[in-house]
PDB file of C-alpha atoms in Angstrom:
ATOM      1  CA  MET A 156     112.410  56.629 106.833  1.00 45.00           C
ATOM      2  CA  MET A 157     112.947  60.309 106.188  1.00 46.00           C
ATOM      3  CA  ARG A 158     116.408  59.947 105.465  1.00 46.00           C
ATOM      4  CA  ILE A 159     115.509  57.128 102.759  1.00 42.00           C
ATOM      5  CA  ILE A 160     113.060  59.410 101.062  1.00 46.00           C
ATOM      6  CA  ARG A 161     115.640  61.950 101.017  1.00 47.00           C
ATOM      7  CA  ILE A 162     117.925  59.795  99.225  1.00 43.00           C
ATOM      8  CA  SER A 163     115.307  58.414  96.681  1.00 48.00           C
ATOM      9  CA  ILE A 164     114.884  62.338  95.857  1.00 50.00           C
ATOM     10  CA  ALA A 165     118.642  62.887  95.709  1.00 47.00           C
ATOM     11  CA  VAL A 166     118.866  60.172  93.236  1.00 46.00           C
ATOM     12  CA  PHE A 167     115.754  61.483  91.347  1.00 50.00           C
ATOM     13  CA  VAL A 168     117.174  64.931  91.173  1.00 49.00           C
ATOM     14  CA  CYS A 169     120.603  64.404  90.358  1.00 48.00           C
ATOM     15  CA  SER A 170     119.268  62.235  87.197  1.00 49.00           C
ATOM     16  CA  PHE A 171     117.428  64.889  86.031  1.00 48.00           C
ATOM     17  CA  THR A 172     120.189  66.813  85.203  1.00 45.00           C
ATOM     18  CA  VAL A 173     121.057  64.220  82.477  1.00 42.00           C
ATOM     19  CA  ILE A 174     117.686  63.080  81.280  1.00 42.00           C
ATOM     20  CA  SER A 175     116.017  65.329  78.612  1.00 38.00           C
ATOM     21  CA  CYS A 176     112.967  67.206  78.030  1.00 43.00           C
ATOM     22  CA  ASN A 177     111.315  64.521  76.797  1.00 44.00           C
ATOM     23  CA  TYR A 178     111.147  62.538  80.334  1.00 42.00           C
ATOM     24  CA  PHE A 179     108.460  64.332  81.321  1.00 44.00           C
ATOM     25  CA  SER A 180     106.338  63.941  78.313  1.00 46.00           C
ATOM     26  CA  LYS A 181     106.611  59.920  78.765  1.00 47.00           C
ATOM     27  CA  PRO A 182     103.836  58.084  81.450  1.00 50.00           C
ATOM     28  CA  GLN A 183     105.733  58.115  84.864  1.00 52.00           C
ATOM     29  CA  ASP A 184     103.692  56.231  87.326  1.00 69.00           C
ATOM     30  CA  LYS A 185     106.489  55.846  89.825  1.00 83.00           C
ATOM     31  CA  PRO A 186     106.354  58.152  92.907  1.00 89.00           C
ATOM     32  CA  ILE A 187     109.368  60.314  93.575  1.00 89.00           C
ATOM     33  CA  ALA A 188     108.013  61.670  97.005  1.00 91.00           C
ATOM     34  CA  LYS A 189     105.784  60.474  99.577  1.00 92.00           C
ATOM     35  CA  ALA A 190     103.987  62.369 102.416  1.00 92.00           C
ATOM     36  CA  PHE A 191     101.698  60.576 104.707  1.00 92.00           C
ATOM     37  CA  ASP A 192      99.000  59.136 101.832  1.00 90.00           C
ATOM     38  CA  ASN A 193     100.062  61.765  99.241  1.00 92.00           C
ATOM     39  CA  TYR A 194     102.532  61.024  96.189  1.00 93.00           C
ATOM     40  CA  LEU A 195     104.305  63.594  94.449  1.00 91.00           C
ATOM     41  CA  TYR A 196     105.046  62.655  90.948  1.00 91.00           C
ATOM     42  CA  SER A 197     107.203  63.588  88.039  1.00 85.00           C
ATOM     43  CA  LYS A 198     104.468  64.820  85.885  1.00 87.00           C
ATOM     44  CA  ASP A 199     103.892  67.018  88.909  1.00 87.00           C
ATOM     45  CA  LEU A 200     106.944  68.558  88.259  1.00 86.00           C
ATOM     46  CA  ASP A 201     105.968  70.082  84.711  1.00 85.00           C
ATOM     47  CA  GLY A 202     106.828  73.712  84.306  1.00 83.00           C
ATOM     48  CA  VAL A 203     108.544  73.782  87.573  1.00 85.00           C
ATOM     49  CA  VAL A 204     111.748  74.509  86.058  1.00 82.00           C
ATOM     50  CA  PRO A 205     111.979  77.568  83.823  1.00 86.00           C
ATOM     51  CA  GLN A 206     113.137  77.071  80.120  1.00 80.00           C
ATOM     52  CA  ASN A 207     116.847  77.412  79.111  1.00 81.00           C
ATOM     53  CA  THR A 208     117.392  76.375  82.884  1.00 79.00           C
ATOM     54  CA  HIS A 209     120.095  73.935  82.997  1.00 81.00           C
ATOM     55  CA  GLY A 210     122.901  72.127  85.560  1.00 82.00           C
ATOM     56  CA  SER A 211     123.135  73.060  88.979  1.00 83.00           C
ATOM     57  CA  ASP A 212     120.331  75.864  88.883  1.00 82.00           C
ATOM     58  CA  SER A 213     117.839  73.047  87.871  1.00 84.00           C
ATOM     59  CA  VAL A 214     118.713  70.710  90.150  1.00 85.00           C
ATOM     60  CA  SER A 215     118.268  73.258  92.879  1.00 88.00           C
ATOM     61  CA  ILE A 216     114.738  74.142  91.567  1.00 89.00           C
ATOM     62  CA  VAL A 217     113.734  70.958  91.684  1.00 88.00           C
ATOM     63  CA  TRP A 218     115.152  69.979  95.026  1.00 90.00           C
ATOM     64  CA  GLY A 219     113.570  73.184  96.269  1.00 91.00           C
ATOM     65  CA  PHE A 220     109.984  72.323  95.410  1.00 91.00           C
ATOM     66  CA  ILE A 221     110.459  68.692  96.285  1.00 92.00           C
ATOM     67  CA  ASP A 222     111.110  70.294  99.703  1.00 92.00           C
ATOM     68  CA  GLN A 223     108.344  72.743  99.685  1.00 92.00           C
ATOM     69  CA  TRP A 224     105.825  69.960  99.160  1.00 92.00           C
ATOM     70  CA  LEU A 225     106.942  67.654 101.875  1.00 94.00           C
ATOM     71  CA  HIS A 226     106.853  70.658 104.117  1.00 95.00           C
ATOM     72  CA  GLU A 227     103.217  71.690 103.050  1.00 93.00           C
ATOM     73  CA  GLN A 228     102.057  67.823 103.471  1.00 94.00           C
ATOM     74  CA  ALA A 229     103.808  67.726 106.920  1.00 94.00           C
ATOM     75  CA  ILE A 230     101.891  70.677 107.735  1.00 95.00           C
ATOM     76  CA  GLN A 231      98.570  70.033 106.146  1.00 90.00           C
ATOM     77  CA  HIS A 232      98.600  66.886 107.841  1.00 90.00           C
ATOM     78  CA  GLN A 233      98.492  68.263 111.016  1.00 91.00           C
ATOM     79  CA  ALA A 234      96.111  70.663 110.372  1.00 87.00           C
ATOM     80  CA  GLU A 235      93.694  67.829 109.199  1.00 82.00           C
ATOM     81  CA  GLU A 236      94.521  66.107 112.335  1.00 85.00           C
ATOM     82  CA  ASN A 237      93.510  68.659 114.769  1.00 85.00           C
ATOM     83  CA  VAL A 238      90.756  70.279 112.689  1.00 77.00           C
ATOM     84  CA  LYS A 239      88.658  67.764 110.453  1.00 71.00           C
ATOM     85  CA  PRO A 240      87.830  69.015 107.268  1.00 63.00           C
ATOM     86  CA  ASN A 241      84.301  67.875 106.949  1.00 69.00           C
ATOM     87  CA  ASP A 242      83.752  70.568 110.193  1.00 73.00           C
ATOM     88  CA  LYS A 243      80.276  71.805 109.291  1.00 79.00           C
ATOM     89  CA  THR A 244      81.900  75.395 110.613  1.00 82.00           C
ATOM     90  CA  ILE A 245      84.720  74.671 107.726  1.00 82.00           C
ATOM     91  CA  GLN A 246      82.440  73.747 104.865  1.00 83.00           C
ATOM     92  CA  ASP A 247      80.489  76.930 105.628  1.00 88.00           C
ATOM     93  CA  GLN A 248      83.258  78.879 105.164  1.00 88.00           C
ATOM     94  CA  LEU A 249      84.208  77.239 102.335  1.00 88.00           C
ATOM     95  CA  ASP A 250      80.698  77.385 100.930  1.00 91.00           C
ATOM     96  CA  VAL A 251      80.788  81.383 101.300  1.00 94.00           C
ATOM     97  CA  TYR A 252      84.238  81.851  99.800  1.00 94.00           C
ATOM     98  CA  LYS A 253      83.165  79.676  96.391  1.00 95.00           C
ATOM     99  CA  ARG A 254      80.498  82.266  96.105  1.00 96.00           C
ATOM    100  CA  SER A 255      82.607  84.971  96.717  1.00 96.00           C
ATOM    101  CA  LEU A 256      84.902  83.901  94.392  1.00 96.00           C
ATOM    102  CA  ILE A 257      82.566  83.223  91.589  1.00 96.00           C
ATOM    103  CA  ARG A 258      80.881  86.360  92.077  1.00 95.00           C
ATOM    104  CA  PHE A 259      84.127  88.413  92.232  1.00 96.00           C
ATOM    105  CA  GLN A 260      85.082  86.427  88.700  1.00 96.00           C
ATOM    106  CA  TYR A 261      81.944  87.462  87.256  1.00 96.00           C
ATOM    107  CA  GLU A 262      82.278  90.916  88.652  1.00 95.00           C
ATOM    108  CA  GLN A 263      85.806  91.106  87.224  1.00 95.00           C
ATOM    109  CA  GLU A 264      84.725  89.836  83.729  1.00 96.00           C
ATOM    110  CA  LEU A 265      82.043  92.566  83.255  1.00 95.00           C
ATOM    111  CA  ILE A 266      84.111  95.333  84.247  1.00 95.00           C
ATOM    112  CA  ARG A 267      86.762  93.859  81.820  1.00 95.00           C
ATOM    113  CA  GLN A 268      84.016  94.142  78.855  1.00 95.00           C
ATOM    114  CA  LYS A 269      81.956  97.277  79.399  1.00 95.00           C
ATOM    115  CA  LEU A 270      83.977  99.602  82.113  1.00 95.00           C
ATOM    116  CA  ASP A 271      84.547 102.777  80.335  1.00 95.00           C
ATOM    117  CA  THR A 272      88.286 103.854  81.389  1.00 95.00           C
ATOM    118  CA  ILE A 273      88.300 107.027  79.589  1.00 96.00           C
ATOM    119  CA  VAL A 274      88.383 110.048  81.662  1.00 97.00           C
ATOM    120  CA  ASN A 275      88.589 113.800  80.262  1.00 97.00           C
ATOM    121  CA  GLU A 276      89.931 116.896  81.694  1.00 96.00           C
ATOM    122  CA  LYS A 277      86.842 118.664  81.821  1.00 97.00           C
ATOM    123  CA  GLU A 278      85.326 115.301  84.045  1.00 97.00           C
ATOM    124  CA  ILE A 279      88.254 115.784  86.238  1.00 97.00           C
ATOM    125  CA  ALA A 280      88.039 119.347  86.636  1.00 97.00           C
ATOM    126  CA  SER A 281      84.749 119.117  87.564  1.00 97.00           C
ATOM    127  CA  PHE A 282      84.911 116.151  90.268  1.00 97.00           C
ATOM    128  CA  TYR A 283      88.085 118.138  91.797  1.00 97.00           C
ATOM    129  CA  GLU A 284      85.365 121.391  92.339  1.00 96.00           C
ATOM    130  CA  ILE A 285      82.690 119.380  93.819  1.00 96.00           C
ATOM    131  CA  ASN A 286      85.248 117.815  96.446  1.00 96.00           C
ATOM    132  CA  LYS A 287      87.443 120.304  97.071  1.00 95.00           C
ATOM    133  CA  GLU A 288      87.399 119.814 100.719  1.00 94.00           C
ATOM    134  CA  ASN A 289      88.620 115.888 100.307  1.00 94.00           C
ATOM    135  CA  PHE A 290      91.843 117.285  98.635  1.00 95.00           C
ATOM    136  CA  GLN A 291      93.637 118.738 101.408  1.00 95.00           C
ATOM    137  CA  LEU A 292      97.304 118.190 101.822  1.00 95.00           C
ATOM    138  CA  LYS A 293      98.732 116.065 104.556  1.00 93.00           C
ATOM    139  CA  LYS A 294     102.467 117.102 103.557  1.00 93.00           C
ATOM    140  CA  PRO A 295     103.904 119.664 101.823  1.00 94.00           C
ATOM    141  CA  ILE A 296     104.792 119.866  98.277  1.00 96.00           C
ATOM    142  CA  LEU A 297     107.177 121.413  96.476  1.00 96.00           C
ATOM    143  CA  LYS A 298     108.033 122.356  92.471  1.00 96.00           C
ATOM    144  CA  VAL A 299     111.642 122.349  92.389  1.00 96.00           C
ATOM    145  CA  SER A 300     114.537 123.623  89.785  1.00 96.00           C
ATOM    146  CA  TYR A 301     117.886 122.301  90.703  1.00 97.00           C
ATOM    147  CA  ILE A 302     121.577 121.575  89.399  1.00 97.00           C
ATOM    148  CA  LYS A 303     124.130 119.285  90.875  1.00 97.00           C
ATOM    149  CA  LEU A 304     127.713 120.380  90.532  1.00 96.00           C
ATOM    150  CA  SER A 305     131.154 119.191  91.623  1.00 94.00           C
ATOM    151  CA  GLN A 306     132.799 122.010  93.914  1.00 91.00           C
ATOM    152  CA  LYS A 307     135.243 122.017  91.221  1.00 92.00           C
ATOM    153  CA  ALA A 308     132.916 122.979  88.343  1.00 94.00           C
ATOM    154  CA  PRO A 309     133.854 126.374  86.532  1.00 95.00           C
ATOM    155  CA  LYS A 310     132.174 129.631  86.453  1.00 95.00           C
ATOM    156  CA  ILE A 311     129.972 128.905  89.158  1.00 95.00           C
ATOM    157  CA  ALA A 312     128.991 132.766  89.459  1.00 95.00           C
ATOM    158  CA  MET A 313     127.688 132.593  85.624  1.00 96.00           C
ATOM    159  CA  VAL A 314     125.518 129.702  86.461  1.00 96.00           C
ATOM    160  CA  LYS A 315     123.992 131.373  89.141  1.00 95.00           C
ATOM    161  CA  LYS A 316     123.314 134.619  87.234  1.00 95.00           C
ATOM    162  CA  LEU A 317     122.082 132.545  84.201  1.00 96.00           C
ATOM    163  CA  PHE A 318     119.978 130.245  86.730  1.00 96.00           C
ATOM    164  CA  THR A 319     117.827 133.278  87.689  1.00 94.00           C
ATOM    165  CA  SER A 320     117.272 134.275  84.660  1.00 94.00           C
ATOM    166  CA  LYS A 321     114.052 134.417  82.772  1.00 91.00           C
ATOM    167  CA  ASP A 322     115.841 135.495  79.077  1.00 93.00           C
ATOM    168  CA  LEU A 323     115.216 132.160  77.039  1.00 93.00           C
ATOM    169  CA  ARG A 324     119.079 132.987  75.652  1.00 95.00           C
ATOM    170  CA  ASP A 325     120.052 132.565  78.912  1.00 95.00           C
ATOM    171  CA  PHE A 326     118.095 129.219  79.899  1.00 95.00           C
ATOM    172  CA  ASP A 327     119.898 127.446  76.706  1.00 96.00           C
ATOM    173  CA  LEU A 328     123.148 128.936  77.790  1.00 96.00           C
ATOM    174  CA  LEU A 329     122.470 127.227  81.007  1.00 96.00           C
ATOM    175  CA  GLU A 330     121.491 123.928  79.748  1.00 96.00           C
ATOM    176  CA  LYS A 331     124.499 123.764  77.478  1.00 96.00           C
ATOM    177  CA  TYR A 332     126.664 124.204  80.675  1.00 97.00           C
ATOM    178  CA  CYS A 333     124.460 121.782  82.411  1.00 96.00           C
ATOM    179  CA  PHE A 334     124.583 118.693  79.612  1.00 96.00           C
ATOM    180  CA  LYS A 335     128.632 119.366  80.002  1.00 95.00           C
ATOM    181  CA  TYR A 336     129.115 119.948  83.947  1.00 95.00           C
ATOM    182  CA  SER A 337     126.405 118.810  86.080  1.00 96.00           C
ATOM    183  CA  THR A 338     125.530 115.041  86.940  1.00 92.00           C
ATOM    184  CA  ASN A 339     121.930 115.623  87.550  1.00 95.00           C
ATOM    185  CA  PHE A 340     119.721 118.665  87.198  1.00 96.00           C
ATOM    186  CA  SER A 341     116.315 119.738  86.533  1.00 95.00           C
ATOM    187  CA  LEU A 342     115.756 123.478  84.900  1.00 94.00           C
ATOM    188  CA  MET A 343     111.990 123.711  83.945  1.00 87.00           C
ATOM    189  CA  ASP A 344     110.185 120.544  86.292  1.00 83.00           C
ATOM    190  CA  THR A 345     106.655 121.772  86.561  1.00 88.00           C
ATOM    191  CA  THR A 346     105.623 118.599  88.393  1.00 93.00           C
ATOM    192  CA  TRP A 347     104.878 118.777  92.163  1.00 95.00           C
ATOM    193  CA  HIS A 348     106.775 116.635  94.688  1.00 95.00           C
ATOM    194  CA  TYR A 349     106.472 115.540  98.410  1.00 95.00           C
ATOM    195  CA  THR A 350     109.668 116.443 100.201  1.00 92.00           C
ATOM    196  CA  GLU A 351     110.566 113.036 101.225  1.00 92.00           C
ATOM    197  CA  GLU A 352     110.712 112.335  97.444  1.00 93.00           C
ATOM    198  CA  LEU A 353     112.855 115.034  96.283  1.00 94.00           C
ATOM    199  CA  ALA A 354     114.881 114.011  99.751  1.00 94.00           C
ATOM    200  CA  GLN A 355     116.178 111.201  97.649  1.00 93.00           C
ATOM    201  CA  ILE A 356     118.129 113.138  95.090  1.00 93.00           C
ATOM    202  CA  LEU A 357     118.320 116.486  96.897  1.00 94.00           C
ATOM    203  CA  PRO A 358     119.560 117.449 100.286  1.00 95.00           C
ATOM    204  CA  ILE A 359     116.178 119.494 100.421  1.00 94.00           C
ATOM    205  CA  SER A 360     116.186 119.179 104.447  1.00 92.00           C
ATOM    206  CA  LYS A 361     118.613 121.368 104.689  1.00 93.00           C
ATOM    207  CA  ILE A 362     116.415 124.298 102.964  1.00 93.00           C
ATOM    208  CA  GLY A 363     113.922 123.877 106.206  1.00 90.00           C
ATOM    209  CA  GLU A 364     110.205 124.088 106.092  1.00 91.00           C
ATOM    210  CA  ASN A 365     110.465 128.284 107.260  1.00 92.00           C
ATOM    211  CA  ASN A 366     112.158 128.628 103.659  1.00 94.00           C
ATOM    212  CA  TYR A 367     109.390 127.119 101.491  1.00 94.00           C
ATOM    213  CA  GLU A 368     107.608 130.795 100.784  1.00 93.00           C
ATOM    214  CA  ASN A 369     111.005 131.846  99.468  1.00 94.00           C
ATOM    215  CA  LEU A 370     110.388 131.227  95.777  1.00 95.00           C
ATOM    216  CA  ASN A 371     112.493 131.680  93.002  1.00 93.00           C
ATOM    217  CA  ARG A 372     116.006 132.491  94.583  1.00 93.00           C
ATOM    218  CA  ILE A 373     118.709 130.143  95.245  1.00 95.00           C
ATOM    219  CA  PHE A 374     119.311 128.005  97.710  1.00 96.00           C
ATOM    220  CA  GLU A 375     123.011 127.088  97.695  1.00 95.00           C
ATOM    221  CA  ILE A 376     123.719 123.688  99.435  1.00 95.00           C
ATOM    222  CA  SER A 377     127.647 121.997  99.806  1.00 94.00           C
ATOM    223  CA  GLU A 378     127.359 118.504 100.889  1.00 91.00           C
ATOM    224  CA  ASN A 379     130.349 115.956 100.295  1.00 88.00           C
ATOM    225  CA  ASN A 380     132.003 117.793  97.943  1.00 90.00           C
ATOM    226  CA  THR A 381     129.146 118.604  95.692  1.00 95.00           C
ATOM    227  CA  LEU A 382     127.244 121.670  95.153  1.00 96.00           C
ATOM    228  CA  TYR A 383     123.711 121.781  94.759  1.00 97.00           C
ATOM    229  CA  LEU A 384     121.749 125.005  93.541  1.00 97.00           C
ATOM    230  CA  LEU A 385     118.180 125.113  94.177  1.00 97.00           C
ATOM    231  CA  ILE A 386     115.526 126.996  93.110  1.00 96.00           C
ATOM    232  CA  LEU A 387     111.643 126.712  94.853  1.00 96.00           C
ATOM    233  CA  ARG A 388     109.451 127.661  92.091  1.00 95.00           C
ATOM    234  CA  ASP A 389     106.046 126.755  93.975  1.00 95.00           C
ATOM    235  CA  SER A 390     105.246 125.435  97.541  1.00 95.00           C
ATOM    236  CA  LYS A 391     102.193 124.166  99.097  1.00 95.00           C
ATOM    237  CA  PHE A 392     102.335 123.820 102.742  1.00 94.00           C
ATOM    238  CA  LYS A 393     100.347 121.106 104.978  1.00 92.00           C
ATOM    239  CA  ASP A 394      96.813 121.301 105.441  1.00 93.00           C
ATOM    240  CA  SER A 395      96.022 123.813 102.592  1.00 95.00           C
ATOM    241  CA  LEU A 396      93.989 122.802  99.238  1.00 96.00           C
ATOM    242  CA  SER A 397      96.076 120.446  97.212  1.00 96.00           C
ATOM    243  CA  PRO A 398      96.367 121.285  93.123  1.00 96.00           C
ATOM    244  CA  LEU A 399      94.699 119.711  90.830  1.00 95.00           C
ATOM    245  CA  ALA A 400      97.822 119.353  88.763  1.00 93.00           C
ATOM    246  CA  PHE A 401      99.115 117.408  91.664  1.00 95.00           C
ATOM    247  CA  GLU A 402      95.805 114.893  92.073  1.00 96.00           C
ATOM    248  CA  LYS A 403      94.772 114.218  88.604  1.00 96.00           C
ATOM    249  CA  GLN A 404      95.700 110.467  88.395  1.00 95.00           C
ATOM    250  CA  ASN A 405      94.284 110.216  91.953  1.00 96.00           C
ATOM    251  CA  ILE A 406      90.749 111.642  90.793  1.00 97.00           C
ATOM    252  CA  LYS A 407      90.790 109.448  87.726  1.00 97.00           C
ATOM    253  CA  ASN A 408      91.250 106.508  89.674  1.00 97.00           C
ATOM    254  CA  LEU A 409      88.408 107.790  92.095  1.00 97.00           C
ATOM    255  CA  ILE A 410      86.518 108.057  88.700  1.00 97.00           C
ATOM    256  CA  ILE A 411      86.785 104.785  87.076  1.00 97.00           C
ATOM    257  CA  ASN A 412      86.240 103.288  90.734  1.00 97.00           C
ATOM    258  CA  GLN A 413      82.781 105.347  90.718  1.00 96.00           C
ATOM    259  CA  ARG A 414      82.168 103.536  87.577  1.00 97.00           C
ATOM    260  CA  LYS A 415      82.767 100.246  88.660  1.00 96.00           C
ATOM    261  CA  LEU A 416      80.399 100.239  91.623  1.00 96.00           C
ATOM    262  CA  THR A 417      77.467 102.028  89.290  1.00 96.00           C
ATOM    263  CA  LEU A 418      78.430  99.108  86.821  1.00 96.00           C
ATOM    264  CA  ILE A 419      78.000  96.968  89.712  1.00 96.00           C
ATOM    265  CA  ASN A 420      75.304  98.233  90.961  1.00 96.00           C
ATOM    266  CA  GLN A 421      73.455  98.390  87.890  1.00 96.00           C
ATOM    267  CA  MET A 422      74.272  94.495  86.969  1.00 95.00           C
ATOM    268  CA  GLU A 423      72.663  93.445  90.428  1.00 95.00           C
ATOM    269  CA  LYS A 424      69.546  95.595  89.946  1.00 96.00           C
ATOM    270  CA  SER A 425      69.285  94.290  86.183  1.00 95.00           C
ATOM    271  CA  ILE A 426      69.542  90.824  87.573  1.00 95.00           C
ATOM    272  CA  PHE A 427      67.456  91.150  90.331  1.00 94.00           C
ATOM    273  CA  ASN A 428      64.515  92.710  88.164  1.00 95.00           C
ATOM    274  CA  GLU A 429      65.039  89.628  85.843  1.00 93.00           C
ATOM    275  CA  ALA A 430      64.936  87.063  88.320  1.00 94.00           C
ATOM    276  CA  GLN A 431      61.056  88.867  89.412  1.00 92.00           C
ATOM    277  CA  LYS A 432      59.867  89.495  86.066  1.00 93.00           C
ATOM    278  CA  ASN A 433      60.473  85.316  85.389  1.00 92.00           C
ATOM    279  CA  ASN A 434      58.892  84.446  88.602  1.00 90.00           C
ATOM    280  CA  GLU A 435      62.105  83.091  89.574  1.00 91.00           C
ATOM    281  CA  LEU A 436      62.336  84.784  93.262  1.00 89.00           C
ATOM    282  CA  GLU A 437      59.180  84.371  95.962  1.00 88.00           C
ATOM    283  CA  ILE A 438      58.322  84.643  99.388  1.00 86.00           C
ATOM    284  CA  TYR A 439      56.183  81.978 101.114  1.00 85.00           C
ATOM    285  CA  HIS A 440      54.072  83.458 103.758  1.00 75.00           C
ATOM    286  CA  LYS A 441      52.956  81.854 106.877  1.00 60.00           C
TER     287      LYS A 441
END
């Protein structure tokens, strides 16, 4: 029987490649697949194949959809044979889920319409000051300037001198040099990074955590015919206070989340009070 079903589906899928898109706009009552007492019709395939998908690609997508439908129907049938859908426990769970889903949708719409998502710098700074104990670093973070060069790059000694200089003219010269010879560089990055993030682009582990306090000196690392020049601009260690700049986005998210909770609580209180005012809520005393 399954072989017959598969042959029928295969015929349909093959014909899918030569039938125009109008095929699906016409009434089609004949099923293309059957699983127990359930049927799959051609109209159920509307939207399955993305626009501008043709030939073997469209065939593969349609076949995959039909095959997945058959699998799901078989598994669902077996589950329902062992757990009856009208079981009171199942129905109670469905009722709870339905109520939760309706309430969630209502809350999301309320948030979409009324939540203020603008958080200014003063609010962020105030939140940080009040909650400093919650912003302890769990891992070290670094500010790093770096230059990645071929070991055959010219004038390395000059580059090192320019790299440690505070003269703006030297910075301009170094930047021009990097644009010409460096495959990757960052000279004035003021962003904090976790060490594992830096390790994706730099051999930062070769510096060693014991050297993280050695700021504004050049670390020179050679690896795979590549020369890395690194300067630690700043560092913060595990269990130290995380900088405000590093926590800004996190704080913004926390403030917005607090606003969400406040908005929902106000909504709940308002609805409850209105229901009481209108005598919609009653307690029957014995």
